[in-house]
Amino acid sequence: MSDAAAARRWREQLEGWGIPEEIRAQAPEDPWRLPVEPFLAVSEAPLTVSHRRALEALPRHGRVIDVGAGGGAMSRPLALAGAHVVAVDASEEMLEASGGDTLVPGRWPEVAAEAGAADVVVCGHVLYNCGDLAPFVLALDAAAGRRVVVEITESHPRDTPEERALWRHFWDLERPDGPGWEDAVAVLREIGIDPRVERWERPRGFAVRHRDHLVAGFRRRLCLPPERDPELVELLAPWVVHEDGRWLVGGRPRGLVTLWWDSVSQERSLRGV
């Protein structure tokens, strides 16, 4: 591959997930807005591979930066271990729900200087929102004194059978195939970071307490008006699961990937490079 070829491929594949303007113009709501509730449910889940990799590098009373903090799923267990958490998120609603000790509103890496440095930097389920991946990741590494831990789904989070079927039904639109975790790793290696890769699974999808919220989420993502809800409910029925008092789509596990590495910037600094 030529220089930056992996980064260019990543960006081009993500651009394929854009919603055609003629569809977006009809949307009553922002199709990319994320509600807080599902992120809070994930933050209550047991320790994961990502948490363990962050905890093993975290000193007592250490400092953590959680980039794209959401409901705090990546950093809450670290806070319970005594860490001071700096939560970064573009959504003030998410920041308020993150549980962070210090809140930094804004997009990474634009607010990296405000967030400062930390022992460990964590970043959960943000990479697929980032077209310009190389500077984003380099800023994660530069902020970390010890380790960076990144968590993503194996493929784009909207690359699911149900969403593909719904886009075909309502808009006669085929969704893209990529990028996936291997594409992300290729970009990291292209910029001199060789991450450890650990693949694992969790129950499929985000869960909400009310079915109406589940339907509303799909309606928003599909750029539909509320009048289409009855049709949407009927189409979703084969995939909807109700368990433990929550509603979710698809009971099958979803493949996740933890990418982690000890700070390349710190290592180079110690070597005087």
PDB file of C-alpha atoms in Angstrom:
ATOM      1  CA  MET A   1       0.000   0.000   0.000  1.00  0.00           C
ATOM      2  CA  SER A   2       1.168   3.523  -0.747  1.00  0.00           C
ATOM      3  CA  ASP A   3       1.446   6.154   1.979  1.00  0.00           C
ATOM      4  CA  ALA A   4      -1.934   6.941   3.612  1.00  0.00           C
ATOM      5  CA  ALA A   5      -3.727   4.434   1.359  1.00  0.00           C
ATOM      6  CA  ALA A   6      -5.385   2.725   4.330  1.00  0.00           C
ATOM      7  CA  ALA A   7      -6.556   6.061   5.761  1.00  0.00           C
ATOM      8  CA  ARG A   8      -7.954   7.073   2.383  1.00  0.00           C
ATOM      9  CA  ARG A   9      -9.788   3.769   2.005  1.00  0.00           C
ATOM     10  CA  TRP A  10     -11.249   4.144   5.518  1.00  0.00           C
ATOM     11  CA  ARG A  11     -12.520   7.633   4.737  1.00  0.00           C
ATOM     12  CA  GLU A  12     -14.025   6.613   1.404  1.00  0.00           C
ATOM     13  CA  GLN A  13     -15.833   3.630   2.927  1.00  0.00           C
ATOM     14  CA  LEU A  14     -17.306   5.774   5.695  1.00  0.00           C
ATOM     15  CA  GLU A  15     -18.489   8.345   3.175  1.00  0.00           C
ATOM     16  CA  GLY A  16     -20.545   5.558   1.623  1.00  0.00           C
ATOM     17  CA  TRP A  17     -22.712   5.535   4.771  1.00  0.00           C
ATOM     18  CA  GLY A  18     -23.936   9.047   4.068  1.00  0.00           C
ATOM     19  CA  ILE A  19     -27.695   9.406   3.599  1.00  0.00           C
ATOM     20  CA  PRO A  20     -28.678  10.717   0.151  1.00  0.00           C
ATOM     21  CA  GLU A  21     -29.737  14.358   0.323  1.00  0.00           C
ATOM     22  CA  GLU A  22     -33.178  13.678  -1.164  1.00  0.00           C
ATOM     23  CA  ILE A  23     -33.875  11.332   1.772  1.00  0.00           C
ATOM     24  CA  ARG A  24     -32.197  13.482   4.420  1.00  0.00           C
ATOM     25  CA  ALA A  25     -34.272  16.484   3.320  1.00  0.00           C
ATOM     26  CA  GLN A  26     -37.443  14.613   4.317  1.00  0.00           C
ATOM     27  CA  ALA A  27     -36.187  13.667   7.789  1.00  0.00           C
ATOM     28  CA  PRO A  28     -38.227  15.145  10.669  1.00  0.00           C
ATOM     29  CA  GLU A  29     -35.253  14.569  13.030  1.00  0.00           C
ATOM     30  CA  ASP A  30     -31.480  14.347  12.799  1.00  0.00           C
ATOM     31  CA  PRO A  31     -30.877  10.705  11.760  1.00  0.00           C
ATOM     32  CA  TRP A  32     -27.434  10.692  13.368  1.00  0.00           C
ATOM     33  CA  ARG A  33     -28.505  11.909  16.821  1.00  0.00           C
ATOM     34  CA  LEU A  34     -27.925   9.322  19.540  1.00  0.00           C
ATOM     35  CA  PRO A  35     -30.235   9.024  22.584  1.00  0.00           C
ATOM     36  CA  VAL A  36     -28.635   8.709  26.004  1.00  0.00           C
ATOM     37  CA  GLU A  37     -30.726   5.841  27.432  1.00  0.00           C
ATOM     38  CA  PRO A  38     -29.128   2.903  25.540  1.00  0.00           C
ATOM     39  CA  PHE A  39     -25.648   4.132  26.486  1.00  0.00           C
ATOM     40  CA  LEU A  40     -26.604   4.146  30.145  1.00  0.00           C
ATOM     41  CA  ALA A  41     -27.749   0.530  29.883  1.00  0.00           C
ATOM     42  CA  VAL A  42     -24.406  -0.496  28.376  1.00  0.00           C
ATOM     43  CA  SER A  43     -22.531   1.343  31.135  1.00  0.00           C
ATOM     44  CA  GLU A  44     -24.207  -0.935  33.688  1.00  0.00           C
ATOM     45  CA  ALA A  45     -22.861  -4.098  32.004  1.00  0.00           C
ATOM     46  CA  PRO A  46     -20.143  -6.309  33.593  1.00  0.00           C
ATOM     47  CA  LEU A  47     -16.424  -5.723  33.102  1.00  0.00           C
ATOM     48  CA  THR A  48     -15.227  -6.325  29.570  1.00  0.00           C
ATOM     49  CA  VAL A  49     -11.912  -7.029  27.865  1.00  0.00           C
ATOM     50  CA  SER A  50     -11.551  -3.288  27.285  1.00  0.00           C
ATOM     51  CA  HIS A  51     -12.020  -2.478  30.974  1.00  0.00           C
ATOM     52  CA  ARG A  52      -9.464  -5.063  32.023  1.00  0.00           C
ATOM     53  CA  ARG A  53      -6.828  -3.761  29.592  1.00  0.00           C
ATOM     54  CA  ALA A  54      -7.354  -0.234  30.878  1.00  0.00           C
ATOM     55  CA  LEU A  55      -7.339  -1.260  34.547  1.00  0.00           C
ATOM     56  CA  GLU A  56      -4.082  -3.196  34.283  1.00  0.00           C
ATOM     57  CA  ALA A  57      -2.291  -0.046  33.063  1.00  0.00           C
ATOM     58  CA  LEU A  58      -3.964   2.350  35.486  1.00  0.00           C
ATOM     59  CA  PRO A  59      -1.974   3.442  38.550  1.00  0.00           C
ATOM     60  CA  ARG A  60      -3.659   4.068  41.864  1.00  0.00           C
ATOM     61  CA  HIS A  61      -5.581   7.355  41.735  1.00  0.00           C
ATOM     62  CA  GLY A  62      -4.636   7.645  38.080  1.00  0.00           C
ATOM     63  CA  ARG A  63      -6.126   9.899  35.461  1.00  0.00           C
ATOM     64  CA  VAL A  64      -8.265   8.702  32.536  1.00  0.00           C
ATOM     65  CA  ILE A  65      -9.513  10.501  29.442  1.00  0.00           C
ATOM     66  CA  ASP A  66     -12.682   8.981  27.985  1.00  0.00           C
ATOM     67  CA  VAL A  67     -13.054  10.208  24.393  1.00  0.00           C
ATOM     68  CA  GLY A  68     -16.629  10.039  23.165  1.00  0.00           C
ATOM     69  CA  ALA A  69     -17.691   9.216  26.712  1.00  0.00           C
ATOM     70  CA  GLY A  70     -21.391   8.680  26.020  1.00  0.00           C
ATOM     71  CA  GLY A  71     -23.004   7.237  29.145  1.00  0.00           C
ATOM     72  CA  GLY A  72     -19.621   6.340  30.618  1.00  0.00           C
ATOM     73  CA  ALA A  73     -19.539   2.692  29.534  1.00  0.00           C
ATOM     74  CA  MET A  74     -15.769   2.697  29.068  1.00  0.00           C
ATOM     75  CA  SER A  75     -14.786   4.727  32.132  1.00  0.00           C
ATOM     76  CA  ARG A  76     -17.240   4.023  34.970  1.00  0.00           C
ATOM     77  CA  PRO A  77     -15.363   0.881  36.140  1.00  0.00           C
ATOM     78  CA  LEU A  78     -12.153   2.918  36.074  1.00  0.00           C
ATOM     79  CA  ALA A  79     -13.747   5.594  38.229  1.00  0.00           C
ATOM     80  CA  LEU A  80     -14.822   2.904  40.700  1.00  0.00           C
ATOM     81  CA  ALA A  81     -11.155   1.886  40.875  1.00  0.00           C
ATOM     82  CA  GLY A  82     -10.280   5.417  42.004  1.00  0.00           C
ATOM     83  CA  ALA A  83      -9.426   7.103  38.702  1.00  0.00           C
ATOM     84  CA  HIS A  84     -10.143  10.736  37.959  1.00  0.00           C
ATOM     85  CA  VAL A  85     -12.122  10.627  34.702  1.00  0.00           C
ATOM     86  CA  VAL A  86     -12.020  13.402  32.128  1.00  0.00           C
ATOM     87  CA  ALA A  87     -15.059  12.858  29.899  1.00  0.00           C
ATOM     88  CA  VAL A  88     -14.982  14.278  26.366  1.00  0.00           C
ATOM     89  CA  ASP A  89     -18.086  14.345  24.178  1.00  0.00           C
ATOM     90  CA  ALA A  90     -19.632  16.610  21.557  1.00  0.00           C
ATOM     91  CA  SER A  91     -23.058  16.123  23.154  1.00  0.00           C
ATOM     92  CA  GLU A  92     -23.678  18.015  26.388  1.00  0.00           C
ATOM     93  CA  GLU A  93     -26.537  15.599  27.143  1.00  0.00           C
ATOM     94  CA  MET A  94     -24.111  12.694  26.946  1.00  0.00           C
ATOM     95  CA  LEU A  95     -21.545  14.523  29.063  1.00  0.00           C
ATOM     96  CA  GLU A  96     -24.067  15.067  31.840  1.00  0.00           C
ATOM     97  CA  ALA A  97     -24.786  11.325  31.840  1.00  0.00           C
ATOM     98  CA  SER A  98     -21.154  10.214  31.598  1.00  0.00           C
ATOM     99  CA  GLY A  99     -20.309  10.308  35.302  1.00  0.00           C
ATOM    100  CA  GLY A 100     -17.009  12.047  34.539  1.00  0.00           C
ATOM    101  CA  ASP A 101     -15.206  14.148  37.156  1.00  0.00           C
ATOM    102  CA  THR A 102     -14.129  16.726  34.579  1.00  0.00           C
ATOM    103  CA  LEU A 103     -16.353  17.413  31.576  1.00  0.00           C
ATOM    104  CA  VAL A 104     -14.902  18.654  28.287  1.00  0.00           C
ATOM    105  CA  PRO A 105     -17.514  19.477  25.636  1.00  0.00           C
ATOM    106  CA  GLY A 106     -16.399  19.282  22.027  1.00  0.00           C
ATOM    107  CA  ARG A 107     -14.986  17.018  19.367  1.00  0.00           C
ATOM    108  CA  TRP A 108     -11.723  15.151  19.522  1.00  0.00           C
ATOM    109  CA  PRO A 109      -8.994  16.009  18.597  1.00  0.00           C
ATOM    110  CA  GLU A 110     -10.037  19.687  18.538  1.00  0.00           C
ATOM    111  CA  VAL A 111     -10.402  19.705  22.350  1.00  0.00           C
ATOM    112  CA  ALA A 112      -7.408  17.448  23.081  1.00  0.00           C
ATOM    113  CA  ALA A 113      -5.408  20.333  24.574  1.00  0.00           C
ATOM    114  CA  GLU A 114      -8.269  21.161  26.938  1.00  0.00           C
ATOM    115  CA  ALA A 115      -8.551  17.532  28.043  1.00  0.00           C
ATOM    116  CA  GLY A 116      -4.816  17.436  28.768  1.00  0.00           C
ATOM    117  CA  ALA A 117      -2.849  14.265  29.477  1.00  0.00           C
ATOM    118  CA  ALA A 118      -3.753  11.073  31.313  1.00  0.00           C
ATOM    119  CA  ASP A 119      -2.297   7.740  32.311  1.00  0.00           C
ATOM    120  CA  VAL A 120      -4.855   5.880  30.206  1.00  0.00           C
ATOM    121  CA  VAL A 121      -6.996   7.065  27.301  1.00  0.00           C
ATOM    122  CA  VAL A 122     -10.107   5.076  26.434  1.00  0.00           C
ATOM    123  CA  CYS A 123     -12.374   5.465  23.436  1.00  0.00           C
ATOM    124  CA  GLY A 124     -15.455   3.326  22.928  1.00  0.00           C
ATOM    125  CA  HIS A 125     -17.453   3.102  19.688  1.00  0.00           C
ATOM    126  CA  VAL A 126     -16.295   6.349  18.144  1.00  0.00           C
ATOM    127  CA  LEU A 127     -13.968   5.345  15.287  1.00  0.00           C
ATOM    128  CA  TYR A 128     -16.781   4.686  12.806  1.00  0.00           C
ATOM    129  CA  ASN A 129     -17.857   8.309  13.282  1.00  0.00           C
ATOM    130  CA  CYS A 130     -14.395   9.566  12.376  1.00  0.00           C
ATOM    131  CA  GLY A 131     -13.555   9.927   8.695  1.00  0.00           C
ATOM    132  CA  ASP A 132     -10.128  11.428   9.318  1.00  0.00           C
ATOM    133  CA  LEU A 133      -8.896   8.586  11.482  1.00  0.00           C
ATOM    134  CA  ALA A 134      -5.112   9.084  11.554  1.00  0.00           C
ATOM    135  CA  PRO A 135      -4.994  12.454  13.403  1.00  0.00           C
ATOM    136  CA  PHE A 136      -7.783  11.281  15.710  1.00  0.00           C
ATOM    137  CA  VAL A 137      -5.789   8.234  16.817  1.00  0.00           C
ATOM    138  CA  LEU A 138      -2.474  10.080  16.990  1.00  0.00           C
ATOM    139  CA  ALA A 139      -4.079  12.544  19.393  1.00  0.00           C
ATOM    140  CA  LEU A 140      -5.322   9.648  21.557  1.00  0.00           C
ATOM    141  CA  ASP A 141      -1.784   8.308  21.698  1.00  0.00           C
ATOM    142  CA  ALA A 142      -0.220  11.698  22.418  1.00  0.00           C
ATOM    143  CA  ALA A 143      -2.541  12.200  25.412  1.00  0.00           C
ATOM    144  CA  ALA A 144      -1.737   8.813  26.960  1.00  0.00           C
ATOM    145  CA  GLY A 145       1.153   8.425  29.355  1.00  0.00           C
ATOM    146  CA  ARG A 146       0.729   4.663  29.563  1.00  0.00           C
ATOM    147  CA  ARG A 147      -1.933   3.084  27.376  1.00  0.00           C
ATOM    148  CA  VAL A 148      -4.711   3.628  24.836  1.00  0.00           C
ATOM    149  CA  VAL A 149      -7.720   1.284  24.765  1.00  0.00           C
ATOM    150  CA  VAL A 150     -10.170   1.505  21.865  1.00  0.00           C
ATOM    151  CA  GLU A 151     -13.347  -0.533  21.484  1.00  0.00           C
ATOM    152  CA  ILE A 152     -15.323  -0.930  18.254  1.00  0.00           C
ATOM    153  CA  THR A 153     -17.771  -3.325  16.639  1.00  0.00           C
ATOM    154  CA  GLU A 154     -16.322  -5.774  14.114  1.00  0.00           C
ATOM    155  CA  SER A 155     -18.181  -3.959  11.341  1.00  0.00           C
ATOM    156  CA  HIS A 156     -19.964  -0.611  11.058  1.00  0.00           C
ATOM    157  CA  PRO A 157     -22.597  -0.460  13.850  1.00  0.00           C
ATOM    158  CA  ARG A 158     -25.374   0.077  11.294  1.00  0.00           C
ATOM    159  CA  ASP A 159     -24.270  -2.876   9.209  1.00  0.00           C
ATOM    160  CA  THR A 160     -27.031  -5.235  10.384  1.00  0.00           C
ATOM    161  CA  PRO A 161     -29.553  -7.451   8.558  1.00  0.00           C
ATOM    162  CA  GLU A 162     -32.524  -5.562   9.964  1.00  0.00           C
ATOM    163  CA  GLU A 163     -31.267  -2.115   8.981  1.00  0.00           C
ATOM    164  CA  ARG A 164     -30.344  -3.313   5.500  1.00  0.00           C
ATOM    165  CA  ALA A 165     -33.834  -4.768   5.050  1.00  0.00           C
ATOM    166  CA  LEU A 166     -35.528  -1.620   6.353  1.00  0.00           C
ATOM    167  CA  TRP A 167     -33.560   0.719   4.094  1.00  0.00           C
ATOM    168  CA  ARG A 168     -34.481  -1.453   1.105  1.00  0.00           C
ATOM    169  CA  HIS A 169     -38.148  -1.494   2.097  1.00  0.00           C
ATOM    170  CA  PHE A 170     -38.647   2.197   2.789  1.00  0.00           C
ATOM    171  CA  TRP A 171     -36.151   3.797   0.393  1.00  0.00           C
ATOM    172  CA  ASP A 172     -34.953   1.103  -2.025  1.00  0.00           C
ATOM    173  CA  LEU A 173     -31.434   1.874  -0.813  1.00  0.00           C
ATOM    174  CA  GLU A 174     -28.559  -0.561  -0.409  1.00  0.00           C
ATOM    175  CA  ARG A 175     -26.158   0.170   2.444  1.00  0.00           C
ATOM    176  CA  PRO A 176     -22.343  -0.258   2.191  1.00  0.00           C
ATOM    177  CA  ASP A 177     -20.294  -3.260   3.331  1.00  0.00           C
ATOM    178  CA  GLY A 178     -17.300  -1.551   4.970  1.00  0.00           C
ATOM    179  CA  PRO A 179     -15.280  -0.472   6.780  1.00  0.00           C
ATOM    180  CA  GLY A 180     -14.532  -2.989   9.516  1.00  0.00           C
ATOM    181  CA  TRP A 181     -12.083  -3.519  12.337  1.00  0.00           C
ATOM    182  CA  GLU A 182      -9.355  -4.769  10.012  1.00  0.00           C
ATOM    183  CA  ASP A 183      -9.545  -1.501   8.083  1.00  0.00           C
ATOM    184  CA  ALA A 184      -9.081   0.416  11.347  1.00  0.00           C
ATOM    185  CA  VAL A 185      -6.038  -1.682  12.233  1.00  0.00           C
ATOM    186  CA  ALA A 186      -4.570  -0.997   8.788  1.00  0.00           C
ATOM    187  CA  VAL A 187      -4.812   2.748   9.408  1.00  0.00           C
ATOM    188  CA  LEU A 188      -3.155   2.412  12.816  1.00  0.00           C
ATOM    189  CA  ARG A 189      -0.269   0.418  11.384  1.00  0.00           C
ATOM    190  CA  GLU A 190       0.100   2.969   8.624  1.00  0.00           C
ATOM    191  CA  ILE A 191       0.796   5.665  11.248  1.00  0.00           C
ATOM    192  CA  GLY A 192       3.240   3.537  13.241  1.00  0.00           C
ATOM    193  CA  ILE A 193       0.922   1.983  15.836  1.00  0.00           C
ATOM    194  CA  ASP A 194       0.724  -1.821  15.981  1.00  0.00           C
ATOM    195  CA  PRO A 195      -2.212  -2.531  18.318  1.00  0.00           C
ATOM    196  CA  ARG A 196      -2.976  -5.692  20.198  1.00  0.00           C
ATOM    197  CA  VAL A 197      -6.277  -7.101  18.922  1.00  0.00           C
ATOM    198  CA  GLU A 198      -8.767  -8.978  21.107  1.00  0.00           C
ATOM    199  CA  ARG A 199     -12.084 -10.095  19.654  1.00  0.00           C
ATOM    200  CA  TRP A 200     -15.077 -10.920  21.841  1.00  0.00           C
ATOM    201  CA  GLU A 201     -18.878 -10.837  21.924  1.00  0.00           C
ATOM    202  CA  ARG A 202     -21.709  -9.251  23.851  1.00  0.00           C
ATOM    203  CA  PRO A 203     -25.503  -9.565  23.504  1.00  0.00           C
ATOM    204  CA  ARG A 204     -26.600  -7.867  20.315  1.00  0.00           C
ATOM    205  CA  GLY A 205     -27.488  -4.216  20.234  1.00  0.00           C
ATOM    206  CA  PHE A 206     -28.485  -1.461  22.579  1.00  0.00           C
ATOM    207  CA  ALA A 207     -31.472  -2.042  24.861  1.00  0.00           C
ATOM    208  CA  VAL A 208     -34.218   0.360  26.002  1.00  0.00           C
ATOM    209  CA  ARG A 209     -36.916   0.091  28.644  1.00  0.00           C
ATOM    210  CA  HIS A 210     -39.838   0.958  26.340  1.00  0.00           C
ATOM    211  CA  ARG A 211     -40.628  -0.499  22.933  1.00  0.00           C
ATOM    212  CA  ASP A 212     -41.785   2.934  21.726  1.00  0.00           C
ATOM    213  CA  HIS A 213     -38.241   4.222  22.267  1.00  0.00           C
ATOM    214  CA  LEU A 214     -36.868   1.362  20.187  1.00  0.00           C
ATOM    215  CA  VAL A 215     -39.246   2.143  17.337  1.00  0.00           C
ATOM    216  CA  ALA A 216     -38.505   5.863  17.591  1.00  0.00           C
ATOM    217  CA  GLY A 217     -34.774   5.152  17.241  1.00  0.00           C
ATOM    218  CA  PHE A 218     -35.268   3.220  14.015  1.00  0.00           C
ATOM    219  CA  ARG A 219     -37.714   5.824  12.729  1.00  0.00           C
ATOM    220  CA  ARG A 220     -35.142   8.562  13.289  1.00  0.00           C
ATOM    221  CA  ARG A 221     -32.297   6.594  11.679  1.00  0.00           C
ATOM    222  CA  LEU A 222     -34.469   5.822   8.660  1.00  0.00           C
ATOM    223  CA  CYS A 223     -35.591   9.468   8.223  1.00  0.00           C
ATOM    224  CA  LEU A 224     -39.262   8.515   8.599  1.00  0.00           C
ATOM    225  CA  PRO A 225     -42.231  10.472  10.014  1.00  0.00           C
ATOM    226  CA  PRO A 226     -44.220   9.112  12.997  1.00  0.00           C
ATOM    227  CA  GLU A 227     -47.073   8.108  10.672  1.00  0.00           C
ATOM    228  CA  ARG A 228     -44.937   5.194   9.447  1.00  0.00           C
ATOM    229  CA  ASP A 229     -44.630   3.697  12.953  1.00  0.00           C
ATOM    230  CA  PRO A 230     -47.289   0.961  12.491  1.00  0.00           C
ATOM    231  CA  GLU A 231     -45.526  -0.274   9.355  1.00  0.00           C
ATOM    232  CA  LEU A 232     -42.148  -0.077  11.086  1.00  0.00           C
ATOM    233  CA  VAL A 233     -43.428  -2.044  14.102  1.00  0.00           C
ATOM    234  CA  GLU A 234     -44.695  -4.798  11.804  1.00  0.00           C
ATOM    235  CA  LEU A 235     -41.409  -5.017   9.918  1.00  0.00           C
ATOM    236  CA  LEU A 236     -39.319  -5.022  13.098  1.00  0.00           C
ATOM    237  CA  ALA A 237     -41.397  -7.753  14.780  1.00  0.00           C
ATOM    238  CA  PRO A 238     -39.247 -10.725  13.621  1.00  0.00           C
ATOM    239  CA  TRP A 239     -36.142  -9.155  15.182  1.00  0.00           C
ATOM    240  CA  VAL A 240     -37.486  -7.593  18.395  1.00  0.00           C
ATOM    241  CA  VAL A 241     -36.593  -9.297  21.668  1.00  0.00           C
ATOM    242  CA  HIS A 242     -37.903  -8.482  25.160  1.00  0.00           C
ATOM    243  CA  GLU A 243     -35.694  -9.720  27.994  1.00  0.00           C
ATOM    244  CA  ASP A 244     -34.809  -8.592  31.513  1.00  0.00           C
ATOM    245  CA  GLY A 245     -37.296  -5.752  31.267  1.00  0.00           C
ATOM    246  CA  ARG A 246     -35.660  -4.222  28.184  1.00  0.00           C
ATOM    247  CA  TRP A 247     -36.339  -4.184  24.469  1.00  0.00           C
ATOM    248  CA  LEU A 248     -33.689  -4.779  21.852  1.00  0.00           C
ATOM    249  CA  VAL A 249     -33.409  -5.833  18.241  1.00  0.00           C
ATOM    250  CA  GLY A 250     -31.787  -9.182  17.602  1.00  0.00           C
ATOM    251  CA  GLY A 251     -30.916 -11.558  20.436  1.00  0.00           C
ATOM    252  CA  ARG A 252     -27.776 -12.840  18.746  1.00  0.00           C
ATOM    253  CA  PRO A 253     -24.345 -11.720  19.991  1.00  0.00           C
ATOM    254  CA  ARG A 254     -22.522  -8.842  18.309  1.00  0.00           C
ATOM    255  CA  GLY A 255     -18.826  -9.157  17.604  1.00  0.00           C
ATOM    256  CA  LEU A 256     -16.650  -6.547  19.299  1.00  0.00           C
ATOM    257  CA  VAL A 257     -12.957  -5.759  19.053  1.00  0.00           C
ATOM    258  CA  THR A 258     -10.650  -4.209  21.630  1.00  0.00           C
ATOM    259  CA  LEU A 259      -7.583  -2.508  20.162  1.00  0.00           C
ATOM    260  CA  TRP A 260      -4.977  -1.505  22.722  1.00  0.00           C
ATOM    261  CA  TRP A 261      -1.369  -0.417  22.810  1.00  0.00           C
ATOM    262  CA  ASP A 262       1.113   1.147  25.184  1.00  0.00           C
ATOM    263  CA  SER A 263       1.699   4.764  24.293  1.00  0.00           C
ATOM    264  CA  VAL A 264       3.926   5.081  21.242  1.00  0.00           C
ATOM    265  CA  SER A 265       4.503   8.791  21.893  1.00  0.00           C
ATOM    266  CA  GLN A 266       5.628   8.110  25.464  1.00  0.00           C
ATOM    267  CA  GLU A 267       7.938   5.318  24.353  1.00  0.00           C
ATOM    268  CA  ARG A 268       9.552   7.551  21.754  1.00  0.00           C
ATOM    269  CA  SER A 269       9.950  10.325  24.322  1.00  0.00           C
ATOM    270  CA  LEU A 270      11.713   7.976  26.717  1.00  0.00           C
ATOM    271  CA  ARG A 271      14.065   6.931  23.932  1.00  0.00           C
ATOM    272  CA  GLY A 272      14.718  10.565  23.053  1.00  0.00           C
ATOM    273  CA  VAL A 273      13.263  10.149  19.577  1.00  0.00           C
TER     274      VAL A 273
END
